[in-house]
Every structure is written in C-alpha cells, then in structure tokens.
CSV table of C-alpha atoms in Angstrom, one decimal:
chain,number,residue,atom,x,y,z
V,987,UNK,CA,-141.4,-10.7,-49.7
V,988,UNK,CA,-137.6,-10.3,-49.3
V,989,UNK,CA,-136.1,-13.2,-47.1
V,990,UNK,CA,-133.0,-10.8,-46.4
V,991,UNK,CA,-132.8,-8.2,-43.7
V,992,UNK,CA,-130.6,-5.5,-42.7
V,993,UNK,CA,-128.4,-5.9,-39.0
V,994,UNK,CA,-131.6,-3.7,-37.9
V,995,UNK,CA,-134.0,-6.2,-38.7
V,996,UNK,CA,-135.9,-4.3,-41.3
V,997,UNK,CA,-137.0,-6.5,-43.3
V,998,UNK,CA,-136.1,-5.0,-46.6
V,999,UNK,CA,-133.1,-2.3,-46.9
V,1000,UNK,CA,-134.6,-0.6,-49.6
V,1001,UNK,CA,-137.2,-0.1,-48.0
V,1002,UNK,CA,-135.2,1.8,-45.1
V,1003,UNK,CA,-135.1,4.9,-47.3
V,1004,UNK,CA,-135.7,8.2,-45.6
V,1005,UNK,CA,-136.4,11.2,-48.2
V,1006,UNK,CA,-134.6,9.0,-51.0
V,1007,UNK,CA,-131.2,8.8,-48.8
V,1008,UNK,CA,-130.4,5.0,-48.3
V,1009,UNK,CA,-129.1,3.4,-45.3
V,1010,UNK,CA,-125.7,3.2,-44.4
V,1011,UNK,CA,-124.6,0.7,-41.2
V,1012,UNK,CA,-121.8,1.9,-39.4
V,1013,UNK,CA,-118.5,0.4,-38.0
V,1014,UNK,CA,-116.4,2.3,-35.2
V,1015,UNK,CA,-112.6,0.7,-34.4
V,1016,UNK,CA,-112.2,1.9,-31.2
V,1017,UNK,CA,-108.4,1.7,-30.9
V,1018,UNK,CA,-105.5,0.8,-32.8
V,1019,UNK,CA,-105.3,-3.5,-33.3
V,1020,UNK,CA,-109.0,-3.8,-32.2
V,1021,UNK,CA,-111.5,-4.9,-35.2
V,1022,UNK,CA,-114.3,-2.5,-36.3
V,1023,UNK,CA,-117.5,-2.8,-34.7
V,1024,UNK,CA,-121.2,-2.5,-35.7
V,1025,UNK,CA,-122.1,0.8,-33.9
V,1026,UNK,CA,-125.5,1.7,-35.8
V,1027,UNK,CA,-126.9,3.1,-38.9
V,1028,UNK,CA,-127.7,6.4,-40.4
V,1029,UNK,CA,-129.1,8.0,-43.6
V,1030,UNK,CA,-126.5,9.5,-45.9
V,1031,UNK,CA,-127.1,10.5,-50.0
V,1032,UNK,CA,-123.8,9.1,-50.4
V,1033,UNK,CA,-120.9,7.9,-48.8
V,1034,UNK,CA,-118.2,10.5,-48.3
V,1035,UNK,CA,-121.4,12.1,-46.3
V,1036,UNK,CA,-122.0,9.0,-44.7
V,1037,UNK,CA,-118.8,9.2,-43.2
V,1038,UNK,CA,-119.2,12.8,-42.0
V,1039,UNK,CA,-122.3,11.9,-40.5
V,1040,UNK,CA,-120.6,8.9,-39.1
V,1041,UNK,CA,-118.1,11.0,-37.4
V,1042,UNK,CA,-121.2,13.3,-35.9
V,1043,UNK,CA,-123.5,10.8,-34.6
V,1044,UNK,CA,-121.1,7.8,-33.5
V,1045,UNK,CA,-118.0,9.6,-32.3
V,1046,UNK,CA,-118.3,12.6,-30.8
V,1047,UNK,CA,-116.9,11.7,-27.2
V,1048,UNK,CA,-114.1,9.8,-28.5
V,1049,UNK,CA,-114.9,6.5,-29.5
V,1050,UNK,CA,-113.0,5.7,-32.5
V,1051,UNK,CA,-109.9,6.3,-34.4
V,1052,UNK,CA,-111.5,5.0,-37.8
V,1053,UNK,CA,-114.9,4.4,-39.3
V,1054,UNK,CA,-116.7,2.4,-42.1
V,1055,UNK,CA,-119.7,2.4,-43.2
V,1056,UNK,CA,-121.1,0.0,-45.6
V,1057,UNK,CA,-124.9,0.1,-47.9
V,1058,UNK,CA,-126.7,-1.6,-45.9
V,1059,UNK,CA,-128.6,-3.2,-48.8
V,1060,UNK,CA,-124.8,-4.5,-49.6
V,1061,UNK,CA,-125.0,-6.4,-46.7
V,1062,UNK,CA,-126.7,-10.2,-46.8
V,1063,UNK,CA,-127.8,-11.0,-43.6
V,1064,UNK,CA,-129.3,-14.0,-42.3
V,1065,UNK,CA,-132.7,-14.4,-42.1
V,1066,UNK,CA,-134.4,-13.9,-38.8
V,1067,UNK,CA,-137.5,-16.4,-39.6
V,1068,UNK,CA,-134.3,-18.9,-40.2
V,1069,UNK,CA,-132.7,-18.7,-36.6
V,1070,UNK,CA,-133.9,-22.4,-35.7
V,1071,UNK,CA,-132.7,-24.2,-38.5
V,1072,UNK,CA,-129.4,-22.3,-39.1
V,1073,UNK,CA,-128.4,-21.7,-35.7
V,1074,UNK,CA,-129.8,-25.3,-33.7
V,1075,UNK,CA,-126.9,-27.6,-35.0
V,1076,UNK,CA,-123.9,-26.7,-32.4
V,1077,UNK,CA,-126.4,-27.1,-29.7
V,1078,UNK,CA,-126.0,-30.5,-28.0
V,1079,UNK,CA,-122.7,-31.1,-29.5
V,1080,UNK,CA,-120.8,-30.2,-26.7
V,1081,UNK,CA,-117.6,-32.2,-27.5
V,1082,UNK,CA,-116.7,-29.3,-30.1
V,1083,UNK,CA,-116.3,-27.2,-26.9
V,1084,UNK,CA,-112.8,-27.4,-25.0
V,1085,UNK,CA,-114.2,-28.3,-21.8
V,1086,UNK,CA,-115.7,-31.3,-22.8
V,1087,UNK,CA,-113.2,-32.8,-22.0
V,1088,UNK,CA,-111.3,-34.0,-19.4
V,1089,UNK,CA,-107.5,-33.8,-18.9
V,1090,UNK,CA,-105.7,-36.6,-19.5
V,1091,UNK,CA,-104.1,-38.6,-17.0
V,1092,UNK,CA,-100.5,-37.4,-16.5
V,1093,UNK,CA,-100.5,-34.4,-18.3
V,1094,UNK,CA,-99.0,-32.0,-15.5
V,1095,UNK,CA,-99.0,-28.7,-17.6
V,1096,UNK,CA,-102.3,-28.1,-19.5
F,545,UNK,CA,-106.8,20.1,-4.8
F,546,UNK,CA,-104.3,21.4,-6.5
F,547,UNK,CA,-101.6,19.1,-5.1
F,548,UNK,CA,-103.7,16.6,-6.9
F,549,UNK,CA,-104.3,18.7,-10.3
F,550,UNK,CA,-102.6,16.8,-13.2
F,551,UNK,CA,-104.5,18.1,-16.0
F,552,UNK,CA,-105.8,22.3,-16.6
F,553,UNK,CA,-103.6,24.7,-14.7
F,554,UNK,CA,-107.0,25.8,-14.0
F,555,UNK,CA,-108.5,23.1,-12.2
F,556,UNK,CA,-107.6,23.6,-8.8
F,557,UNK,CA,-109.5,27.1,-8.4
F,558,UNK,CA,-112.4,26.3,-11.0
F,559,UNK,CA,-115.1,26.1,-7.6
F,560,UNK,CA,-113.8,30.3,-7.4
F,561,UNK,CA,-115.8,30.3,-11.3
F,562,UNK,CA,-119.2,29.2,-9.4
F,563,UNK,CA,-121.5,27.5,-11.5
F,564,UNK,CA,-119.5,27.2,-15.0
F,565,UNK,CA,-117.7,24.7,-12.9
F,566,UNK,CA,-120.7,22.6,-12.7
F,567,UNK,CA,-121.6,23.1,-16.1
F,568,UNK,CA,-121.8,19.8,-18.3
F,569,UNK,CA,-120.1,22.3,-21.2
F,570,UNK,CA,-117.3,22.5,-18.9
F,571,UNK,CA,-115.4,18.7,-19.7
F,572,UNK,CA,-113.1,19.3,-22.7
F,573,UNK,CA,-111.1,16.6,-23.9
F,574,UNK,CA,-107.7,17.5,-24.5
F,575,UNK,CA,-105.7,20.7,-23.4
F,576,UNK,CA,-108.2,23.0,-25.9
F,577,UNK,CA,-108.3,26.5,-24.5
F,578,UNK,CA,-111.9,27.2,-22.5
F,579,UNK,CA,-114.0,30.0,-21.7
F,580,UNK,CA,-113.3,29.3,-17.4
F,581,UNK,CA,-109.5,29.0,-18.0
F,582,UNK,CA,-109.7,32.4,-20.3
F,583,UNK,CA,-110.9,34.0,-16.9
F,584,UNK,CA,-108.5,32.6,-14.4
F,585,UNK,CA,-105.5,33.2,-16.3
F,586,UNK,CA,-103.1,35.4,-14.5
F,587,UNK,CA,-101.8,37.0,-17.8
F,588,UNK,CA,-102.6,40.8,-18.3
F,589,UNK,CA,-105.9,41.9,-19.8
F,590,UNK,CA,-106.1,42.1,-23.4
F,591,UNK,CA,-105.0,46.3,-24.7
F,592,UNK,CA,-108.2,48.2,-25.4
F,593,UNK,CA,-107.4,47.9,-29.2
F,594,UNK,CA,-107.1,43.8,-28.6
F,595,UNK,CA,-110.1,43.9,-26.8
F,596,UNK,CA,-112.1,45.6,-29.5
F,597,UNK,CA,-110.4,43.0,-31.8
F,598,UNK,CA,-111.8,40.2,-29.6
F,599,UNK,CA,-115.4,41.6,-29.5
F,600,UNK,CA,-115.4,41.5,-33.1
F,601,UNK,CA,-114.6,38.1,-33.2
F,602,UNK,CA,-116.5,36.8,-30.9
F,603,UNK,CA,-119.5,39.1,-31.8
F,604,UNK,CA,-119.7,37.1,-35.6
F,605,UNK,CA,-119.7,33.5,-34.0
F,606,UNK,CA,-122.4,34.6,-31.7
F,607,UNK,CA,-125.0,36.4,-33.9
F,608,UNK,CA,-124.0,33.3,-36.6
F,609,UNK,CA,-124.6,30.6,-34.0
F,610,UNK,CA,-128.0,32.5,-32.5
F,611,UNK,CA,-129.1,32.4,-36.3
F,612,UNK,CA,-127.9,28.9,-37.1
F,613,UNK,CA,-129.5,27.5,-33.8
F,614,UNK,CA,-133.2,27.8,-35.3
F,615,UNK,CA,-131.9,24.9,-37.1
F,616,UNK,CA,-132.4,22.4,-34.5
F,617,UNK,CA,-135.2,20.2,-35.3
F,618,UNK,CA,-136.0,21.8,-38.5
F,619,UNK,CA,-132.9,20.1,-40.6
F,620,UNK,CA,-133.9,18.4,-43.7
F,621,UNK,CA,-132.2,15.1,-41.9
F,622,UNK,CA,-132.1,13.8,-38.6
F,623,UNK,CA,-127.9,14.0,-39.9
F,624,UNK,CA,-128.2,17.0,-40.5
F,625,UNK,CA,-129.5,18.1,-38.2
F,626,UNK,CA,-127.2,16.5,-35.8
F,627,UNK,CA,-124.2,18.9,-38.2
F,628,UNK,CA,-125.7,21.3,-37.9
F,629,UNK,CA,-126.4,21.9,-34.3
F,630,UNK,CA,-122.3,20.5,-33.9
F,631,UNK,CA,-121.7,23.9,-35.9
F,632,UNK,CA,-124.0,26.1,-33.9
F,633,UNK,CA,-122.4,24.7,-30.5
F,634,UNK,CA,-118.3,25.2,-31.9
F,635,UNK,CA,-119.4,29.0,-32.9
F,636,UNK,CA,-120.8,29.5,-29.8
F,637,UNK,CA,-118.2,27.9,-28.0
F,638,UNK,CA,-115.8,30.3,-30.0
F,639,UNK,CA,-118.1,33.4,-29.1
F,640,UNK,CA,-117.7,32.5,-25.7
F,641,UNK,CA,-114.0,32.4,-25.5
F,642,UNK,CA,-113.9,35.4,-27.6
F,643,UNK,CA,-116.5,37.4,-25.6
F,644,UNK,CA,-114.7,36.1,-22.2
F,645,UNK,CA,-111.1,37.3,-23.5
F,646,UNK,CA,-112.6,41.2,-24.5
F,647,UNK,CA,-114.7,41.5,-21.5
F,648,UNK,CA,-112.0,41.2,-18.9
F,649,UNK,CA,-110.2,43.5,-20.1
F,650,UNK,CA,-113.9,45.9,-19.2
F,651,UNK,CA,-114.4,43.8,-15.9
F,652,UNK,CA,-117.6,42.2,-17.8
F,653,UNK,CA,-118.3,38.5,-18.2
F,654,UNK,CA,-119.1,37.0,-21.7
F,655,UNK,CA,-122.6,37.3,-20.8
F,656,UNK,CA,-122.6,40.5,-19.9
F,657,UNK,CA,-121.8,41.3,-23.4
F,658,UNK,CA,-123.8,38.8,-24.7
F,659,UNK,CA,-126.9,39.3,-23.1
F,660,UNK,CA,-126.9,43.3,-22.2
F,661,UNK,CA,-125.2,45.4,-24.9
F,662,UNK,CA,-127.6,46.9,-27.0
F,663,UNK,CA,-127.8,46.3,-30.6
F,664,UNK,CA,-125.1,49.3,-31.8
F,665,UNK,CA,-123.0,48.0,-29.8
F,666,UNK,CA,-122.7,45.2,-31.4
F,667,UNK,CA,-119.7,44.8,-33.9
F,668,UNK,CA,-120.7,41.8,-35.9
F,669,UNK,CA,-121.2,42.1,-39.8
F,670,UNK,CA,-124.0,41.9,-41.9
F,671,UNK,CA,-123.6,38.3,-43.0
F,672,UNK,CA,-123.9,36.6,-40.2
F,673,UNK,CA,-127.6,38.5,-39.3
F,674,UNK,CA,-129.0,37.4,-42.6
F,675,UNK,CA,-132.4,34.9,-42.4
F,676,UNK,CA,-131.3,31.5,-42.8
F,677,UNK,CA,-133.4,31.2,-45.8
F,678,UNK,CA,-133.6,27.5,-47.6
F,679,UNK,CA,-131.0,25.1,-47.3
F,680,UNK,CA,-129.0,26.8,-50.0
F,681,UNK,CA,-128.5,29.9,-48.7
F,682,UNK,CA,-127.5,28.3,-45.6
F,683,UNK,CA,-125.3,26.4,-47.3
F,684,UNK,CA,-123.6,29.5,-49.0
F,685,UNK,CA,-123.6,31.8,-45.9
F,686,UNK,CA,-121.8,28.8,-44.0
F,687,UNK,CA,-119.3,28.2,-46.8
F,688,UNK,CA,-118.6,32.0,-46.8
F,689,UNK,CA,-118.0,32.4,-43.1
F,690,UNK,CA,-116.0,28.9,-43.0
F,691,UNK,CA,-113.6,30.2,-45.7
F,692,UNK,CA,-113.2,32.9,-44.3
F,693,UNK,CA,-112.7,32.0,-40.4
F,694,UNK,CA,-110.4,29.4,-41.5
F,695,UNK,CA,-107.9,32.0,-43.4
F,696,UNK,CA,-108.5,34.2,-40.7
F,697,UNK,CA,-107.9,31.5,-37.4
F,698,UNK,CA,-104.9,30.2,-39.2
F,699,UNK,CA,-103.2,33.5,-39.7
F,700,UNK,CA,-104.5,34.1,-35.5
F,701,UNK,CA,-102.0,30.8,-34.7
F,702,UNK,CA,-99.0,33.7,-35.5
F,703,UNK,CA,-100.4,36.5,-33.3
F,704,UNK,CA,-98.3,38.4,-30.7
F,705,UNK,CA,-101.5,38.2,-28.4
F,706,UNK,CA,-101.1,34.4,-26.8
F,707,UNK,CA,-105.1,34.0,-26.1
F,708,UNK,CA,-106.2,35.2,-29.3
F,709,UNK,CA,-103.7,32.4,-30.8
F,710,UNK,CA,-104.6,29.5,-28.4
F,711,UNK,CA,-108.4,30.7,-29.1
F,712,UNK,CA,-107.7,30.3,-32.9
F,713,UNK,CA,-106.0,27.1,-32.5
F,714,UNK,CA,-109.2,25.5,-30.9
F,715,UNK,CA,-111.5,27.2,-33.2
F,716,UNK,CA,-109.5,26.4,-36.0
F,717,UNK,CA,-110.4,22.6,-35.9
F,718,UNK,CA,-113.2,22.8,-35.8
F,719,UNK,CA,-113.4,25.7,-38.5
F,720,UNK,CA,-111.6,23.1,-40.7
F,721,UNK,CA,-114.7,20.6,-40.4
F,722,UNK,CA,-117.2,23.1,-40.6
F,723,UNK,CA,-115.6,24.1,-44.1
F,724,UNK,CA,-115.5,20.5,-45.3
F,725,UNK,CA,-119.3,20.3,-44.5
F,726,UNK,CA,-120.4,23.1,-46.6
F,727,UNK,CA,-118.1,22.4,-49.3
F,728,UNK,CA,-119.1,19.3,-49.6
F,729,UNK,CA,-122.8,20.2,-50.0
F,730,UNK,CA,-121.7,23.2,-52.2
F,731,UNK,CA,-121.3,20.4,-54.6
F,732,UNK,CA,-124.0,17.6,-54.0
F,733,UNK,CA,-126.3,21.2,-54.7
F,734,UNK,CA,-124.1,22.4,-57.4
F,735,UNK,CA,-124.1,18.8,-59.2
F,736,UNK,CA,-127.4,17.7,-58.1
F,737,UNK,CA,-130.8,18.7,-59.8
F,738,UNK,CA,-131.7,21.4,-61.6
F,739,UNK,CA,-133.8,23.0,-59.2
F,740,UNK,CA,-130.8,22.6,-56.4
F,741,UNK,CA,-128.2,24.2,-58.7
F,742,UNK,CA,-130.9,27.1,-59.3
F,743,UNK,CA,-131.3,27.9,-55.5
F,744,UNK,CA,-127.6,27.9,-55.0
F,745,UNK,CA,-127.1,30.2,-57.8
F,746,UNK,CA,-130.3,32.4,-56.2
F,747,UNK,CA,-128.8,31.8,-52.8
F,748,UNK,CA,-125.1,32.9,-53.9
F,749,UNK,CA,-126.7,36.7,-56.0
F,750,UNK,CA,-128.9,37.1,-52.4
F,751,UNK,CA,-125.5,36.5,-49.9
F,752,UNK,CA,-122.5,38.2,-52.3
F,753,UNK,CA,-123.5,42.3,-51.6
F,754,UNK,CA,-122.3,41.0,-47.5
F,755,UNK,CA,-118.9,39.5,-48.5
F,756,UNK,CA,-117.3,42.6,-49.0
F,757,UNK,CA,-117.7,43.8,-45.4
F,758,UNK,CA,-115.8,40.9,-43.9
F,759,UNK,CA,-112.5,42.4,-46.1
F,760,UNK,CA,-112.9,45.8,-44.8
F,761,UNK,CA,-109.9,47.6,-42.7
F,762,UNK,CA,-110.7,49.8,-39.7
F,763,UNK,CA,-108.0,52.2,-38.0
F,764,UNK,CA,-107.9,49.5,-35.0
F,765,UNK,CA,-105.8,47.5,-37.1
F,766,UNK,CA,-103.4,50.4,-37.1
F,767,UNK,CA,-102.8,49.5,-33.3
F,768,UNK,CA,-102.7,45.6,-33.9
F,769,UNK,CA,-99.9,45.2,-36.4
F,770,UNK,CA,-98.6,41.1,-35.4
F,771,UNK,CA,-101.9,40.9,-32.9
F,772,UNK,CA,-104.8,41.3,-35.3
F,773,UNK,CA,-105.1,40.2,-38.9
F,774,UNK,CA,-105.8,43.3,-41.4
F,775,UNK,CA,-109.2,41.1,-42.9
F,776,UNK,CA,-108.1,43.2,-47.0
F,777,UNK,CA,-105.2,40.5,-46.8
F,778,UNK,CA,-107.4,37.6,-46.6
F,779,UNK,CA,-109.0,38.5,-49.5
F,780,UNK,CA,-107.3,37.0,-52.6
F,781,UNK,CA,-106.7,33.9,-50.7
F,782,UNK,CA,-110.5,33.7,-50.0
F,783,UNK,CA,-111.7,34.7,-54.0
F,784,UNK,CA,-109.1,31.7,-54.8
F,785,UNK,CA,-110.4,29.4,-52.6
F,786,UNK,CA,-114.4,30.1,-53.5
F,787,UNK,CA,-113.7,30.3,-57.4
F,788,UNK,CA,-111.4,27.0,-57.4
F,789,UNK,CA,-114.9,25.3,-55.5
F,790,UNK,CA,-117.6,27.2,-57.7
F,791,UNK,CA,-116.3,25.8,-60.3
F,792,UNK,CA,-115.9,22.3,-59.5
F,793,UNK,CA,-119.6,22.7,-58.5
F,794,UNK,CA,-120.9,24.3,-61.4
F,795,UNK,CA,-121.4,27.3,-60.5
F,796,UNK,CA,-120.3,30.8,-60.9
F,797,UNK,CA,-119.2,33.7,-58.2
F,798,UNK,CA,-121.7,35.7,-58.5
F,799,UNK,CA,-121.3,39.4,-60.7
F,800,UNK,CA,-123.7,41.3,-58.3
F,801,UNK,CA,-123.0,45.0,-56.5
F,802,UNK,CA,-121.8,45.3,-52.9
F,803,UNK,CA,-124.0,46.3,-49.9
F,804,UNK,CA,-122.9,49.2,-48.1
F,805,UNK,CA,-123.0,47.7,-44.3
F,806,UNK,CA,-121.3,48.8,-41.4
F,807,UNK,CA,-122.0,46.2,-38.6
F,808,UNK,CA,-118.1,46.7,-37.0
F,809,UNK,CA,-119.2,50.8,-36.3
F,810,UNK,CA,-122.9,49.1,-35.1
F,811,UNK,CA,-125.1,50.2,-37.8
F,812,UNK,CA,-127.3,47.0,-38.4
F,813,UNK,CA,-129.4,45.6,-40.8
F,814,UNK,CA,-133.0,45.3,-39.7
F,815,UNK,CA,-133.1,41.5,-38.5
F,816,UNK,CA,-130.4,42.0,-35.5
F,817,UNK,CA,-132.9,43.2,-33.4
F,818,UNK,CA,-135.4,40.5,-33.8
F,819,UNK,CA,-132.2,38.2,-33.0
F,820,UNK,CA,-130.8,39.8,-30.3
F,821,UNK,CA,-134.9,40.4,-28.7
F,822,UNK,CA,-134.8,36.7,-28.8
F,823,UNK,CA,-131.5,35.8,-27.1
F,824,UNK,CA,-131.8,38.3,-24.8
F,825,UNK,CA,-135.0,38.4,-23.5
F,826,UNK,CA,-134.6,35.5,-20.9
F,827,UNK,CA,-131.5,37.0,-19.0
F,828,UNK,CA,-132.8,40.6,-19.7
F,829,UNK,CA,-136.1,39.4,-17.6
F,830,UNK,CA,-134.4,37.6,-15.2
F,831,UNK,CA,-130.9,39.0,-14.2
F,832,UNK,CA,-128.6,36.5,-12.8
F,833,UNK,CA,-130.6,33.4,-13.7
F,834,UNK,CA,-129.1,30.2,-13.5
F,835,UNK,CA,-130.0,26.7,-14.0
C-alpha cells in the first residue's frame, strides 16, 4: 500500500479519481502580499478547467484575488501513520522557543 | 436611514420594495445594477418600443435559464454542476432586470410577466426552448447564445437607453465567463474521443436551423436606432467568432437548412408550454405567494 497521502488524507491520490477526472488541491491568496492558502480540492479533466472550477466552488463571495491549483498526486505529503516519529522531536526542547528564556540582567529594551 | 446610506442610491427606501428587500438574492457586491434599484429609479419609464425591446431580452434569459435549471443535480460533475447552476442563476438574474425594466413601463412587476403571460406572448426565440439534450448539445446551445449575448451586451454598453446599458454592463461579465465555459468544453468535446466529437457534430446539425432567428430584424428596430441593436449586424461578427472556434476544435459549422421560427411575434415551438406549465404553475396556483 502507498505510504503517501493527499492533504485529504486519502490514502492514495490516484485513487481519488471520480469518472476518470483526477484531483486537483486548491490554493486561494486572499489579498495582495498574503501567501496562497490550501482552500480544498476538486475534480477537473485538466487544469485550465481546474481553475474555472476553482473560481466556481472557492470564490464566489470574494475570497481571492488569485488561485492555484496543483495534482494532487504531485504533491508528497507526509505520512499520517508517521506523525509520532516525524513530528515528537521539537517536543521537550523548549530552549528552541524564545521564551525560554529569561532576560538578561540589564538589558532595559528587549 | 438615508442619512446613513453610503452605498446604493436605493438603499434608503428598499423596506417601500417589501419582501425583495429581505431577499438573500438581494446583497450584490459592488455597484452592479439590480432588479429593486431598476424599480425605484426615478428616471422615466422605458418608450413602448424600448419596452418591447426589453421583454425580448429578458424573455431569452428566462426561458434559457428555466431550461438550463433541470441541470441541477443531474451534471456529469459535482463541478459542473456547480457551472452550471452559476449560469442558470446570472440568466435569470439578467431576466429579471430585463423583465423589471419592460414591465414598468406596463405598471407590471417582473413576475407578473414572468409568471402570468401566456405562452404567445412570450417573445423569446426558438433556441433557447430547445430540450437540453446530452451534454453536447448543451454545450452548443450555450456556446451559441454566449456568442451571441456577448456581441449583443457589448454593443448595449453604447445605447441611448441608460438601464438597458448599465443592465448590459452587469450581464456582460458574466456573459464573458459563461462564453469561456462553453468554449472551453467546445474543445475538450471537439479534441476528445471519437464518440464526443460525434455528438458535438450531431448536437451542432440538431441546434443550426434556430441560429438564424436570433439575426432577424423586426420593424421595432425602426424606432430604436442608438437604443436597440439591429441583431442582422451581429451577424458576421458572430459566423467569425464560431468558425475561428470550430476549427480549432475540429469541427465544422454545420451546412444544414434554417428553421422557419417566429418566437419574437409568439409563435412557439411545441416545448414552451411544457416549460412555461412548469414555471408557472406554483404562482399561477397560488397568487401572491411568498416565502
């Protein structure tokens, strides 16, 4: 079985078909200088029309001023089953957060 | 409130429009033209000959967007299904704006003349009544009408009548996207598969005999010179638009005969009464409903 998944979770993008159209994940910028954001997914035969139905499902009441939308089979995602091991590390290392520490004596403008 | 009103010149006296001012429909982002400010404007009534122009206009996007609607939930696609519906609501949105501009000049609302003329009196040609038929011919009806409103609205944008052109500009863009949409599946069908290129080519013989009736003159245009647009200019720039896509798709405008049809004088094919029985029947049984 495939170890990758789609930002859905589906196991297996290829396996997301729907009437042979593949899956397409979709990324909204809401505004000018903000970075696009994951917004959902959508079956498209290809990806002019993925766009198009971009535009119709994820911003109709004005969300966006641009749109992506990437295969989602293109994407490699981490594995779900994997969360423990690739995800545990940062816990209890709390000096690699700022407010682990404490200010210095002296130091009037931090 | 209208000390406070900022935004529609409208706003202030929308609770005098009753329940369209309650309506979800009603919030309509940016300064686009709707149906509620098309009856509170103070501006004179639209001339008989306008009006009649009007009707016309509005009487294709409604018959079109009653016929299109029976797409919902049956699309081939959840997506497309979602584009399609978008489609049905922006004609019907035009109808209503259309239908609202004629009918004050009568003293009738849009539904008034949507839901109790009878079916000679309507005005709307004999394309837009066809069956919807398979994907294909949807496809093709939709790519003729879109072609052909989008020539049509963007000549509108120089008319003498001020609604009619504000009307246009709103329907326009969303004409533009609705034209996009079937052009672009003009060619996915025309490229695709054998069978899909087949059923457009079936789909484009069954649709051609009702594209001559959108290029016919009337006398009314005799009384709109700079208000309404005479629909035999339209013409060559329509055959150049749909030959210049046909062949890019693979396919070929169609060498079939012209149906005689005379939907603007009220003489109907045989579907617009099932169409109209349908729309109707729920305002026709109870008058004055409202929900």
């Amino acid at each position: 079985m495939s170890k990758t998944s789609t930002p859905n979770g589906t196991q297996s993008a290829t396996s997301a078909h729907s009437a042979g159209w593949p899956l397409w994940e979709v990324f909204v910028r809401s505004s000018r200088g903000l970075s696009h954001v994951h917004a959902g997914s959508l079956h498209a035969p290809d990806a002019e029309m993925a766009v198009r139905n971009a535009r119709d499902l994820y911003t109709r009441r004005n969300e966006g001023v641009s749109l992506w939308v990437v295969r989602s089979e293109d994407i490699m995602t981490s594995d779900p089953d994997d969360k423990d091991a690739m995800f545990e590390s940062p816990k209890g290392k709390d000096y690699r957060h700022a407010t682990y520490y404490t200010k210095s004596e002296g130091v009037k403008h931090l | 409130m209208s000390g406070t009103s900022t935004g529609h010149a409208a706003d202030h006296s929308l609770d005098s429009y009753g329940d369209a001012a309650a309506s979800a429909t009603r919030v309509t982002p940016g300064n686009a033209l709707r149906p509620e400010d098309i009856v509170l404007q103070d501006t004179a009534p639209a001339s008989e000959a306008a009006a009649q122009y009007a009707l016309r206009l509005g009487d294709d996007a409604l018959v079109y967007a009653q016929r299109m609607a029976h797409w919902v939930s049956r699309a081939p696609e959840l997506e497309e299904d979602v584009a399609l519906g978008n489609i049905t609501l922006d004609q019907l949105g035009h109808a209503r704006s259309f239908l609202t501009y004629a009918g004050k000049a009568w003293g009738k609302t849009e539904d008034d003349l949507a839901y109790f003329r009878e079916e000679e009196e309507f005005t709307s040609v004999h394309l837009v009544e066809q069956p919807n038929g398979d994907f294909a011919e949807t496809t093709v009806r939709g790519l003729f009408l879109a072609i052909y409103q989008h020539l049509l609205y963007t000549r509108l944008l120089d008319s003498a009548d001020e609604t009619l052109a504000a009307i246009s500009a709103k329907a326009l863009k969303e004409v533009d996207y609705h034209l996009e949409h079937f052009e672009m599946w003009t060619l996915r069908l025309g490229l695709g598969t054998d069978e899909s290129a087949r059923r457009m080519r079936v789909a484009l013989d069954k649709l051609w005999p009702y594209v001559d009736e959108l290029f016919t003159d009337e006398p009314l245009y005799d009384e709109l010179e700079g208000v309404a647009v005479r629909p035999s200019t339209l013409r060559a720039d329509w055959d150049a638009r749909l030959g210049e896509l046909l062949e890019r798709a693979g396919l070929a405008v169609p060498q079939v005969p012209y149906a005689m049809c005379h939907g603007r004088r009220g003489e109907h094919s045989e579907h617009l009464g099932y169409i109209l029985a349908e729309m109707q029947v729920l305002a026709r049984k109870h008058p004055g409903a409202t929900w």
